[in-house]
Short mmCIF file of C-alpha atoms (C1' of nucleotides) in Angstrom, two decimals:
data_model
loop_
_atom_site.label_atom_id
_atom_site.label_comp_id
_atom_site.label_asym_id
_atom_site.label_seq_id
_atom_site.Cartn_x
_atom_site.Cartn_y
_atom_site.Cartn_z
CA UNK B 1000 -3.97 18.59 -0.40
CA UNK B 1001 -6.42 21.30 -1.13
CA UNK B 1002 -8.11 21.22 2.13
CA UNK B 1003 -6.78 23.14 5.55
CA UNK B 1004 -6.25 19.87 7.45
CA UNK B 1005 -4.26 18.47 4.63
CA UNK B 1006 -1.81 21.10 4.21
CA UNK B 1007 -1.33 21.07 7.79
CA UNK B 1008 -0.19 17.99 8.32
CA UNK B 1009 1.73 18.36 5.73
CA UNK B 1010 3.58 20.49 7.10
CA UNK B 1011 3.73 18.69 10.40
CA UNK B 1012 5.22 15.99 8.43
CA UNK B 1013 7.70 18.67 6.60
CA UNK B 1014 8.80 19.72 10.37
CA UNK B 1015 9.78 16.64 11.85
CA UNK B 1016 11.50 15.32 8.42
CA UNK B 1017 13.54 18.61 8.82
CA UNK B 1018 14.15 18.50 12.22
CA UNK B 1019 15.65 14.55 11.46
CA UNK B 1020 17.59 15.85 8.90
CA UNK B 1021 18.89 18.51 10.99
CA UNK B 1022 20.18 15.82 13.66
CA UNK B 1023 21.38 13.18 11.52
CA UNK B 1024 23.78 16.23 9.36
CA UNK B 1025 24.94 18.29 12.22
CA UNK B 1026 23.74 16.91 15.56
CA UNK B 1027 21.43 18.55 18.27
CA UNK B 1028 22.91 21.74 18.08
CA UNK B 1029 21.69 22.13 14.42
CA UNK B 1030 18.33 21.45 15.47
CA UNK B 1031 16.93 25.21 15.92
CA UNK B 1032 13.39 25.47 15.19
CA UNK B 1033 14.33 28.58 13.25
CA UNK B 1034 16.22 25.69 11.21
CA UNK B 1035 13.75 23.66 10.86
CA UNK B 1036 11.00 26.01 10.10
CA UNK B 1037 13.47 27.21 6.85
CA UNK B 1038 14.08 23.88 5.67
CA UNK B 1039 10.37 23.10 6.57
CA UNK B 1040 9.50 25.98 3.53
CA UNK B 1041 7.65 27.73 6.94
CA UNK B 1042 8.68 30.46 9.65
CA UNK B 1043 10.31 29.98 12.39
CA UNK B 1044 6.65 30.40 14.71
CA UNK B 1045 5.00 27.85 13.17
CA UNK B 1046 6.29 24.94 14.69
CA UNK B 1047 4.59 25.95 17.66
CA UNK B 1048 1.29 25.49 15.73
CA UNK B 1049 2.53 22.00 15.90
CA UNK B 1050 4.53 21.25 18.75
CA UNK B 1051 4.16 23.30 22.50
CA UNK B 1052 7.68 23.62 22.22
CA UNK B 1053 11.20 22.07 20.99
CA UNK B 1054 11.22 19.55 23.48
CA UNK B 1055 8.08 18.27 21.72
CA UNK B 1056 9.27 18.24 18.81
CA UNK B 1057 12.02 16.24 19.71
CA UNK B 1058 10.37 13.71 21.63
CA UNK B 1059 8.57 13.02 18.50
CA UNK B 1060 11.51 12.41 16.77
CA UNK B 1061 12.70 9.63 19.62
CA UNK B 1062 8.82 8.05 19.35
CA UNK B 1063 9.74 8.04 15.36
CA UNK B 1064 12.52 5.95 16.12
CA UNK B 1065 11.67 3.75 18.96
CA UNK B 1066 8.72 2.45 16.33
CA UNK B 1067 10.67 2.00 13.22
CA UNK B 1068 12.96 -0.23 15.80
CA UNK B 1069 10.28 -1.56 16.67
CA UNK B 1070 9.43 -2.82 12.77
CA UNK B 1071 12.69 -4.14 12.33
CA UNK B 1072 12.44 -6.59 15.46
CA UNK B 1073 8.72 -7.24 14.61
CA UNK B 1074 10.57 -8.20 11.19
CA UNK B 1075 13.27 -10.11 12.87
CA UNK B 1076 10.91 -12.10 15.09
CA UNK B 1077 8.56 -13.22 11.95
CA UNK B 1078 11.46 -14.59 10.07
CA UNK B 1079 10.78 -18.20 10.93
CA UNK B 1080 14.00 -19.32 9.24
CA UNK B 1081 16.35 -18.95 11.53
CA UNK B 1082 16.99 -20.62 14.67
CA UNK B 1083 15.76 -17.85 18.41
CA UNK B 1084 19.05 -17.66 19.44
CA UNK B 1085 20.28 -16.28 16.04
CA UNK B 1086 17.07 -14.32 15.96
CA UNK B 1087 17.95 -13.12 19.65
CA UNK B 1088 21.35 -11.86 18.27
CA UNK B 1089 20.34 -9.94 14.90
CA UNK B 1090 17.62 -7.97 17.26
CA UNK B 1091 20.70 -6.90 19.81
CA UNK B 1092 22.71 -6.32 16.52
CA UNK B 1093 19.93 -3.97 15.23
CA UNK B 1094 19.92 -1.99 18.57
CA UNK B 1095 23.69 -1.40 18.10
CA UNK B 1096 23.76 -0.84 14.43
CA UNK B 1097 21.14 1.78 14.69
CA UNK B 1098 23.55 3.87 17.54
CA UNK B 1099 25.58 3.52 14.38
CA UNK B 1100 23.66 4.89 11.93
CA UNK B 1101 22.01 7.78 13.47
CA UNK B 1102 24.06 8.45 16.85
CA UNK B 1103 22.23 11.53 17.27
CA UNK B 1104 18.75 10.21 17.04
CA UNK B 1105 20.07 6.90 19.74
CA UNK B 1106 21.08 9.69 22.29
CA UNK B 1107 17.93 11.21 21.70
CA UNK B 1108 16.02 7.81 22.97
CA UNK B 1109 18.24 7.31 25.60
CA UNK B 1110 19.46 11.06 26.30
CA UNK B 1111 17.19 12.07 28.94
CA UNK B 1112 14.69 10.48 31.57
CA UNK B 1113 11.61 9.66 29.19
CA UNK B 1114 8.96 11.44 30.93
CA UNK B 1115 6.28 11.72 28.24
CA UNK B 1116 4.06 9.12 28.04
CA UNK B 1117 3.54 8.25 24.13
CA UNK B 1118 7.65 7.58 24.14
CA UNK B 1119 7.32 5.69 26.79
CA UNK B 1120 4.97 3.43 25.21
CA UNK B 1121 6.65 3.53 22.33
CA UNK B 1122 9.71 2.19 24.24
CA UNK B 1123 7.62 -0.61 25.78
CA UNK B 1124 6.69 -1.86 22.36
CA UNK B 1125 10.06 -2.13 21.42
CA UNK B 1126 11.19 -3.81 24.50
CA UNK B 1127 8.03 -6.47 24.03
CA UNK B 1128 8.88 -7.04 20.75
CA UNK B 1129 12.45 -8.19 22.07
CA UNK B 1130 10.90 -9.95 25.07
CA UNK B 1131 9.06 -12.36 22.91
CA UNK B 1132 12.08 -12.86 21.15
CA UNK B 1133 14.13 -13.78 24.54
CA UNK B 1134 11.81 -16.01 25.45
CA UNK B 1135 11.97 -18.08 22.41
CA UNK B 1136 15.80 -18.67 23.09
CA UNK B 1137 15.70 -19.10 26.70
CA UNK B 1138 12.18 -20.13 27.97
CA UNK B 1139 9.59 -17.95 29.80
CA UNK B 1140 11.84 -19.08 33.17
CA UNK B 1141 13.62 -16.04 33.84
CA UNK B 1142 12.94 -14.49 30.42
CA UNK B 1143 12.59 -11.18 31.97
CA UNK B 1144 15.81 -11.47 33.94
CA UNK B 1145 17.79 -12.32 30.69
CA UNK B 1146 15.98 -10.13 28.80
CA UNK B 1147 16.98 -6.67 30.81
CA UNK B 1148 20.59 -8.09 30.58
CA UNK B 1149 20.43 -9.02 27.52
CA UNK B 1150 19.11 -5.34 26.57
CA UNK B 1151 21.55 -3.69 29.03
CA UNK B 1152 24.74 -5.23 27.26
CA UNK B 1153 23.72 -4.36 24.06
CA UNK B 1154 22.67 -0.68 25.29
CA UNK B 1155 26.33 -0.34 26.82
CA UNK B 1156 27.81 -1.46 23.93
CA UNK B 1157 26.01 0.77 21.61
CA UNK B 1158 26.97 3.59 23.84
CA UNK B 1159 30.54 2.77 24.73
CA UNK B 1160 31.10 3.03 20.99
CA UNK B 1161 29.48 6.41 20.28
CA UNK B 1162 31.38 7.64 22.96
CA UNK B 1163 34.60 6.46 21.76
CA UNK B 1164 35.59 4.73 24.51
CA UNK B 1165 35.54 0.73 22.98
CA UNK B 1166 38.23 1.28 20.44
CA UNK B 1167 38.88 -2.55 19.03
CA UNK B 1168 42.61 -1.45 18.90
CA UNK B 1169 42.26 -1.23 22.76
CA UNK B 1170 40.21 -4.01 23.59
CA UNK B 1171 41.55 -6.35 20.67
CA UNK B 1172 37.31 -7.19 20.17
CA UNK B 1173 34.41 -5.53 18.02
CA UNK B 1174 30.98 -4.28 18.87
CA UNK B 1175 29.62 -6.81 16.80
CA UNK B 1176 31.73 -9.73 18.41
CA UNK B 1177 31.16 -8.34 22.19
CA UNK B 1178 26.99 -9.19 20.84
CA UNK B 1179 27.58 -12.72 20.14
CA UNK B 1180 29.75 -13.05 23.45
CA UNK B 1181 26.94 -11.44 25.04
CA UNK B 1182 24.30 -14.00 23.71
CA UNK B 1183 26.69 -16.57 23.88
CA UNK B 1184 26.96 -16.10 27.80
CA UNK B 1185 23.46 -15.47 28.72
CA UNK B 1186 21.43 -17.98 26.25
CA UNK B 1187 24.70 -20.63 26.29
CA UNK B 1188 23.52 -21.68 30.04
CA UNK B 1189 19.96 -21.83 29.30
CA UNK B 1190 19.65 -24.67 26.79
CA UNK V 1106 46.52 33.42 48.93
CA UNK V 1107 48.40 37.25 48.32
CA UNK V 1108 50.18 36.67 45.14
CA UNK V 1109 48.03 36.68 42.00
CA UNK V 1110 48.42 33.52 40.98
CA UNK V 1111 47.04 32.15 44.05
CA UNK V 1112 44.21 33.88 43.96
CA UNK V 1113 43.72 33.06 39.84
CA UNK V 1114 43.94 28.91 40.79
CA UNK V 1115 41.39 29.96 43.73
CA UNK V 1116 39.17 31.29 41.33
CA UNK V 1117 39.81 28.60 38.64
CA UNK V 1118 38.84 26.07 41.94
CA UNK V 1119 35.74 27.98 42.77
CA UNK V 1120 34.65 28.23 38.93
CA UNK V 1121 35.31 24.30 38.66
CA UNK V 1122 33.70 23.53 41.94
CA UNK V 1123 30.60 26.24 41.12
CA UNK V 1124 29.55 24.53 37.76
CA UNK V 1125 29.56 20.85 39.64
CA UNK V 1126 27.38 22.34 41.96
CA UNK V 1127 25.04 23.72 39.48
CA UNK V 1128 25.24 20.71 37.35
CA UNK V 1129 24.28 18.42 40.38
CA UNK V 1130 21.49 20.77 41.56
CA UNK V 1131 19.83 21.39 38.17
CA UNK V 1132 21.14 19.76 35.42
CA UNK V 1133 23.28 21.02 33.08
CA UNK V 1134 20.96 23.53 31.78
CA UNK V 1135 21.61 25.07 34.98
CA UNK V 1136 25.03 25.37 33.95
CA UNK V 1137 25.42 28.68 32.22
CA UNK V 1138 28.86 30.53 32.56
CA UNK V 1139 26.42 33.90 34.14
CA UNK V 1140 25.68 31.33 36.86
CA UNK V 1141 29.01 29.64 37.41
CA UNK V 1142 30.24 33.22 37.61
CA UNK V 1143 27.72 34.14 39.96
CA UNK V 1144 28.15 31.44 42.62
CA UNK V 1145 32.31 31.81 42.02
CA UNK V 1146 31.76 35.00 43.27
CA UNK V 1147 33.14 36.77 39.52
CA UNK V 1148 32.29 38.00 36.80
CA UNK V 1149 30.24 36.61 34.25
CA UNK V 1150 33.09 36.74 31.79
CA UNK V 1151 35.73 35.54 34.27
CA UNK V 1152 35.76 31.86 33.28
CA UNK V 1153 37.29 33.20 29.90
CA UNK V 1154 39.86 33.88 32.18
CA UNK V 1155 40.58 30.13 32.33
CA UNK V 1156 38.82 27.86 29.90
CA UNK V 1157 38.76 28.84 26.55
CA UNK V 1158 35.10 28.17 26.05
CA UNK V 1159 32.21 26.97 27.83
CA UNK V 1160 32.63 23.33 26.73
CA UNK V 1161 36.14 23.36 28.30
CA UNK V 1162 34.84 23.63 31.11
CA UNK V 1163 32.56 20.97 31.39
CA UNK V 1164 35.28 18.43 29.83
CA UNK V 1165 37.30 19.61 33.42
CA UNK V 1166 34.34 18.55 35.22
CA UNK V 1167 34.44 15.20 33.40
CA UNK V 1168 37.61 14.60 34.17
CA UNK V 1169 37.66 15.08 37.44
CA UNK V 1170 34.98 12.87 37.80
CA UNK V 1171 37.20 9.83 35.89
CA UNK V 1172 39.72 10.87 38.29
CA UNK V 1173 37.41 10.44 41.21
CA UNK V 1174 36.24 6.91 39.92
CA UNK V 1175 39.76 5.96 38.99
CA UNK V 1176 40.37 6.72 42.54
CA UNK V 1177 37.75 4.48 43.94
CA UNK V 1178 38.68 1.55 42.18
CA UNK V 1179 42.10 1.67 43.24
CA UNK V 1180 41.06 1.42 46.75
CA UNK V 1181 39.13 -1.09 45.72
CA UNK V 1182 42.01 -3.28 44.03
CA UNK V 1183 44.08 -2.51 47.17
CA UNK V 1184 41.82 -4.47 49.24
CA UNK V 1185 43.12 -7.78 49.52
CA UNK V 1186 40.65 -9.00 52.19
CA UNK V 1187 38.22 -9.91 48.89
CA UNK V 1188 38.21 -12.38 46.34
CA UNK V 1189 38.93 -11.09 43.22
CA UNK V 1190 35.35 -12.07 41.56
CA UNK V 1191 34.16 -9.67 44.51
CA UNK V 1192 35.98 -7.01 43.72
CA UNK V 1193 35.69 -7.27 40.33
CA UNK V 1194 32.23 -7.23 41.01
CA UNK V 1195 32.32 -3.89 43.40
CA UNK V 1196 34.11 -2.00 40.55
CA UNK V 1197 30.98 -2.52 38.00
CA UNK V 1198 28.75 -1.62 41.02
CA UNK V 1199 30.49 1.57 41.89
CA UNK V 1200 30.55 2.84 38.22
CA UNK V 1201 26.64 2.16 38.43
CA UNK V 1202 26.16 3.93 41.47
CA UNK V 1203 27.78 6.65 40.17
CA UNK V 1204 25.11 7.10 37.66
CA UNK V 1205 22.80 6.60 40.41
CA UNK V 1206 24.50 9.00 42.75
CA UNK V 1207 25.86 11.89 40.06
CA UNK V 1208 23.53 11.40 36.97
CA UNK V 1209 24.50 14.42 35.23
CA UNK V 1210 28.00 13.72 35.94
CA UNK V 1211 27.96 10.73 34.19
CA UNK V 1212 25.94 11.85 31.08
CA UNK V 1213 28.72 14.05 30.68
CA UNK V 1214 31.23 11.39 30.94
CA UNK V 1215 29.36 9.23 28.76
CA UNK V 1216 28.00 11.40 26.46
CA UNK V 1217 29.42 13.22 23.85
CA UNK V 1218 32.36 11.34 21.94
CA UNK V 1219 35.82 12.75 24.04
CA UNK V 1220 37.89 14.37 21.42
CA UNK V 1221 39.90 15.74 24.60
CA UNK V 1222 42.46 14.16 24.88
CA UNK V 1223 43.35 15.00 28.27
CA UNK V 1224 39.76 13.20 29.31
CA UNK V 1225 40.70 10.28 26.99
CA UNK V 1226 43.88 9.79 29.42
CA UNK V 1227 41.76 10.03 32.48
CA UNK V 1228 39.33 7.72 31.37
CA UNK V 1229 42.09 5.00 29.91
CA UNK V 1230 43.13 5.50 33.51
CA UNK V 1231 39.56 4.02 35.35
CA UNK V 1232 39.87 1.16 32.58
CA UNK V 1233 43.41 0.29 33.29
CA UNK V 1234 42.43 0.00 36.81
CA UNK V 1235 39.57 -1.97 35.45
CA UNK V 1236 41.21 -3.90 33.43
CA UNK V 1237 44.05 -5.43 36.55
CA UNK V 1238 40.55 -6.20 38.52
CA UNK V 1239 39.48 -8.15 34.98
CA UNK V 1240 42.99 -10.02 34.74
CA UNK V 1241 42.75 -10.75 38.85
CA UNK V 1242 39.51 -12.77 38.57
CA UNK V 1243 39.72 -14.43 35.05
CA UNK V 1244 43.33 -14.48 34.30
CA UNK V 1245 45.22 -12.43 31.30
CA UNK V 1246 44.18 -14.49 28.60
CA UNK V 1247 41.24 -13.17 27.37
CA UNK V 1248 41.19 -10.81 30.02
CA UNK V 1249 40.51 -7.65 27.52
CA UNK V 1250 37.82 -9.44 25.70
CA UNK V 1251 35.71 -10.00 29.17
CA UNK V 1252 36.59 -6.47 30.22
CA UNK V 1253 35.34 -4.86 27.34
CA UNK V 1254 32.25 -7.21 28.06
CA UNK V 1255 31.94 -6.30 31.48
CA UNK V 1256 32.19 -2.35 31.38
CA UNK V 1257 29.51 -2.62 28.33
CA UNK V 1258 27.37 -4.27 30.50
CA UNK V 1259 28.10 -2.23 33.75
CA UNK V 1260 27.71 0.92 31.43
CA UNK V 1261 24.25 -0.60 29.75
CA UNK V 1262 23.08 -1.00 32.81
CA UNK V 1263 23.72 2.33 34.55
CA UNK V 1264 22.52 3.89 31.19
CA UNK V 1265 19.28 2.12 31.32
CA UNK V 1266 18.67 3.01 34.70
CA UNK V 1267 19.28 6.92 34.16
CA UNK V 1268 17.05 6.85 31.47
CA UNK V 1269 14.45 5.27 33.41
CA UNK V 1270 14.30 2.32 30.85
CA UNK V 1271 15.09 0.11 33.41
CA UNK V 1272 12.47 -0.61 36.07
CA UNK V 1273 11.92 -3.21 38.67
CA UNK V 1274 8.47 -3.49 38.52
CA UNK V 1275 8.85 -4.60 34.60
CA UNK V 1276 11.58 -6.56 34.44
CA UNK V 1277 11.49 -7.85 38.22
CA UNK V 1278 15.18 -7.90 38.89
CA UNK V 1279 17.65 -4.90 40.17
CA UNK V 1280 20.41 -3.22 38.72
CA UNK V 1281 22.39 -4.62 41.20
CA UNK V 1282 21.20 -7.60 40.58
CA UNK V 1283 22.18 -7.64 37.05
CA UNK V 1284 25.43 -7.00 37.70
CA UNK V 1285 25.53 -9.74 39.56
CA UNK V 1286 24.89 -12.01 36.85
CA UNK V 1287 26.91 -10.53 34.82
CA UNK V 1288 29.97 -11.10 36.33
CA UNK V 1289 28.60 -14.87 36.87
CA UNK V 1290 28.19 -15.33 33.79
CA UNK V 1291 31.06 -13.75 32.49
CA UNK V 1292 34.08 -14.64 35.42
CA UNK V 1293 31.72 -17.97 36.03
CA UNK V 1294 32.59 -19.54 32.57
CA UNK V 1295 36.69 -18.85 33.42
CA UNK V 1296 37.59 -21.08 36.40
"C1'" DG R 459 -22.30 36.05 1.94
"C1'" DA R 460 -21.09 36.83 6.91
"C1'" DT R 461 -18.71 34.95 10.66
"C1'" DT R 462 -15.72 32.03 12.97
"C1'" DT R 463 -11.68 29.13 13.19
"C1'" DC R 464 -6.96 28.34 13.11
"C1'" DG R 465 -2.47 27.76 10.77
"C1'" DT R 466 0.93 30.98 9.80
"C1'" DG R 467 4.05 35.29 9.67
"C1'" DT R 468 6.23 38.93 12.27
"C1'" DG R 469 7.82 41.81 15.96
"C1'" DA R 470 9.60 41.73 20.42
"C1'" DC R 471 11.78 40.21 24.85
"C1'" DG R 472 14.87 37.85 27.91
"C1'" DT R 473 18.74 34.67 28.07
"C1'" DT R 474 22.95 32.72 26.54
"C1'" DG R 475 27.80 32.14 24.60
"C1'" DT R 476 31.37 34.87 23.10
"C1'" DC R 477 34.37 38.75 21.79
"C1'" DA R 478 36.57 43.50 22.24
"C1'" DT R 479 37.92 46.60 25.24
"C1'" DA R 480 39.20 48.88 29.46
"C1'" DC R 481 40.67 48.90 34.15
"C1'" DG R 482 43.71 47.98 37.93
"C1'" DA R 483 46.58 45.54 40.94
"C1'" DA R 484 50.49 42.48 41.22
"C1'" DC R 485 54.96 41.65 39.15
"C1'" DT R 486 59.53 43.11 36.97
"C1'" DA R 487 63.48 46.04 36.09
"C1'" DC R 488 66.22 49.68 37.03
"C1'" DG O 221 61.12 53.58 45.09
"C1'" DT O 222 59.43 54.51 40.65
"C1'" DA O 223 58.15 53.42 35.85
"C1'" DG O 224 56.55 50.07 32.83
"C1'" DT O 225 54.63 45.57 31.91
"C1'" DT O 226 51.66 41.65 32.59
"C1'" DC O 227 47.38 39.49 33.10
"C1'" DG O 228 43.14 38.33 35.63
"C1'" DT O 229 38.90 40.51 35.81
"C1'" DA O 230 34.73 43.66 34.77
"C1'" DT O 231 31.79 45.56 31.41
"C1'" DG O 232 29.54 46.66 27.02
"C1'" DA O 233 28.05 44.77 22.89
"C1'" DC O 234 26.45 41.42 19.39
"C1'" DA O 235 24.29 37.48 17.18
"C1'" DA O 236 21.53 33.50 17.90
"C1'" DC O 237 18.13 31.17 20.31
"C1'" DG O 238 13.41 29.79 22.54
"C1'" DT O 239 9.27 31.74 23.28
"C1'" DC O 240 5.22 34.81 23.54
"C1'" DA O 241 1.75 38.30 21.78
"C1'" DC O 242 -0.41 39.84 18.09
"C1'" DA O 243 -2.05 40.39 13.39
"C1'" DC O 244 -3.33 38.54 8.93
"C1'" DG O 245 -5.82 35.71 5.74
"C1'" DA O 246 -7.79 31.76 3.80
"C1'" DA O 247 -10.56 27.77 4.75
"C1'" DA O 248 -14.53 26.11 7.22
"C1'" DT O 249 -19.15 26.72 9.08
"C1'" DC O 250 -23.70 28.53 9.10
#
DNA sequence: GATTTCGTGTGACGTTGTCATACGAACTAC
DNA sequence: GTAGTTCGTATGACAACGTCACACGAAATC
């Protein structure tokens, strides 16, 4: 990493790690770029060597995201093993675990209208990754229809539970349980 | 509006009905307690007066908005000239057209996890009244299980709409339309 | 070896949330 | 009616933040 180019991205790479590890630990309001240059080992100006501003920065964070969900579902869908419908359900189970895992970074995805164009390709991929898989389960009839419901449930559930408001003492029924229902409903009329 | 504390809950009402405003017109970066102030006709420092910080605030906002919804799907329950499947069906639709109509409004709602209490009791209220539509149209067995189902998908819906994930030209059906199907597939199973 | 490039550090500015303090008018008590 | 109290409001101040302008210095180019 002698060279200029090296050490830069370098610390490119430095900046968004710390950034993520700034909104995993303490949420957006951790994220400062005067945070993240510190934990970076930088200033707090040279993100903007980087990044045009925070917003960018951010939105690279979401693109991070969308792809590495878009692994696990390319994972899912080569996993000849199982049977689509159970493939169908451990993709909609991965969109709500990861709201789970790193609430901050699922807001981030969703959190605002995605105006930049690289996360909304990112997106896309995701969304044919889980296409394909609908339409293994279901047939290409209507595969697009299912597949935005299918998506929509499991993006309402994911965010009903970060936001507290699907407690299983109240509803008497998990996240996890609402997923199969979900599939159940929607893939249980198509055979 | 002579004695003092007529004038204070004017002020509190102009502060609360200021930051909607702002929130509507700009999002809720426009919301900054200078501006609230401002269009309230006080001080910046005024709101002090009344919430204890700025987050306070917007939780009031959010609950007047659960209020408002609560509201709506009352009337909506009162209306026996309906089947029940219909108005079950009109009380997912107006929660998305709330997104559709207040989008900021409904991010707040929906976005951060409510530790208020106070907004926890308005919200139980809008799914209680949700809930009675539920038990109308599939009966009480069960009836928490497909409510939880049906505001997840109502709320996954509205969500992927506002965050623009969620567009006709891709997927070639409506949100409307997918709520639709939702509640066929869901109150369609439950004769 | 001289010059250019460009990632980085630093100072500065405006904005924001928030607190401490001061003012002043409405309320209370006599 | 007057004196004292209460409390909503106005103002000054402070730290933190995003962001820009500028300067420095080492790598890259010739």
């Amino acid at each position: 990493m002698g060279t200029r180019a090296e050490t830069a991205a370098a610390t490119r790479r430095a900046l968004v790690r710390a950034a993520t590890e700034l909104l995993d630990e303490g949420g957006p309001d951790a994220v400062t770029l005067r945070a993240v240059g510190a934990r970076a080992g930088v200033s707090r100006g040279a993100p903007y060597g980087h990044f045009t501003h925070k917003e960018h920065l951010l939105t690279r964070l979401a693109i991070d995201t969308w792809d590495a969900l878009a692994d696990d579902v390319r994972r899912l869908r080569e996993d000849d093993g199982r049977e689509p419908r159970e493939r169908l359900e451990q993709a909609l189970l991965a969109l709500v675990e990861l709201g789970r895992r790193h609430p901050h970074r699922y807001a981030l995805m969703f959190g605002t209208p995605a105006d930049d164009p690289e996360s909304a390709a990112a997106a896309s991929r995701v969304e044919e990754q889980f296409l394909a898989l609908v339409t293994d389960a279901v047939g290409e009839q209507d595969a697009l229809r299912y597949g935005a419901l299918l998506m929509s449930g499991a993006h309402g559930i994911a965010g009903l539970e970060l936001s507290g408001h699907l407690s299983e003492d109240k509803w008497q029924v998990s996240g996890d349980e609402l997923v199969r229902m979900l599939v159940e409903g929607v893939a249980g009329n198509v055979p």
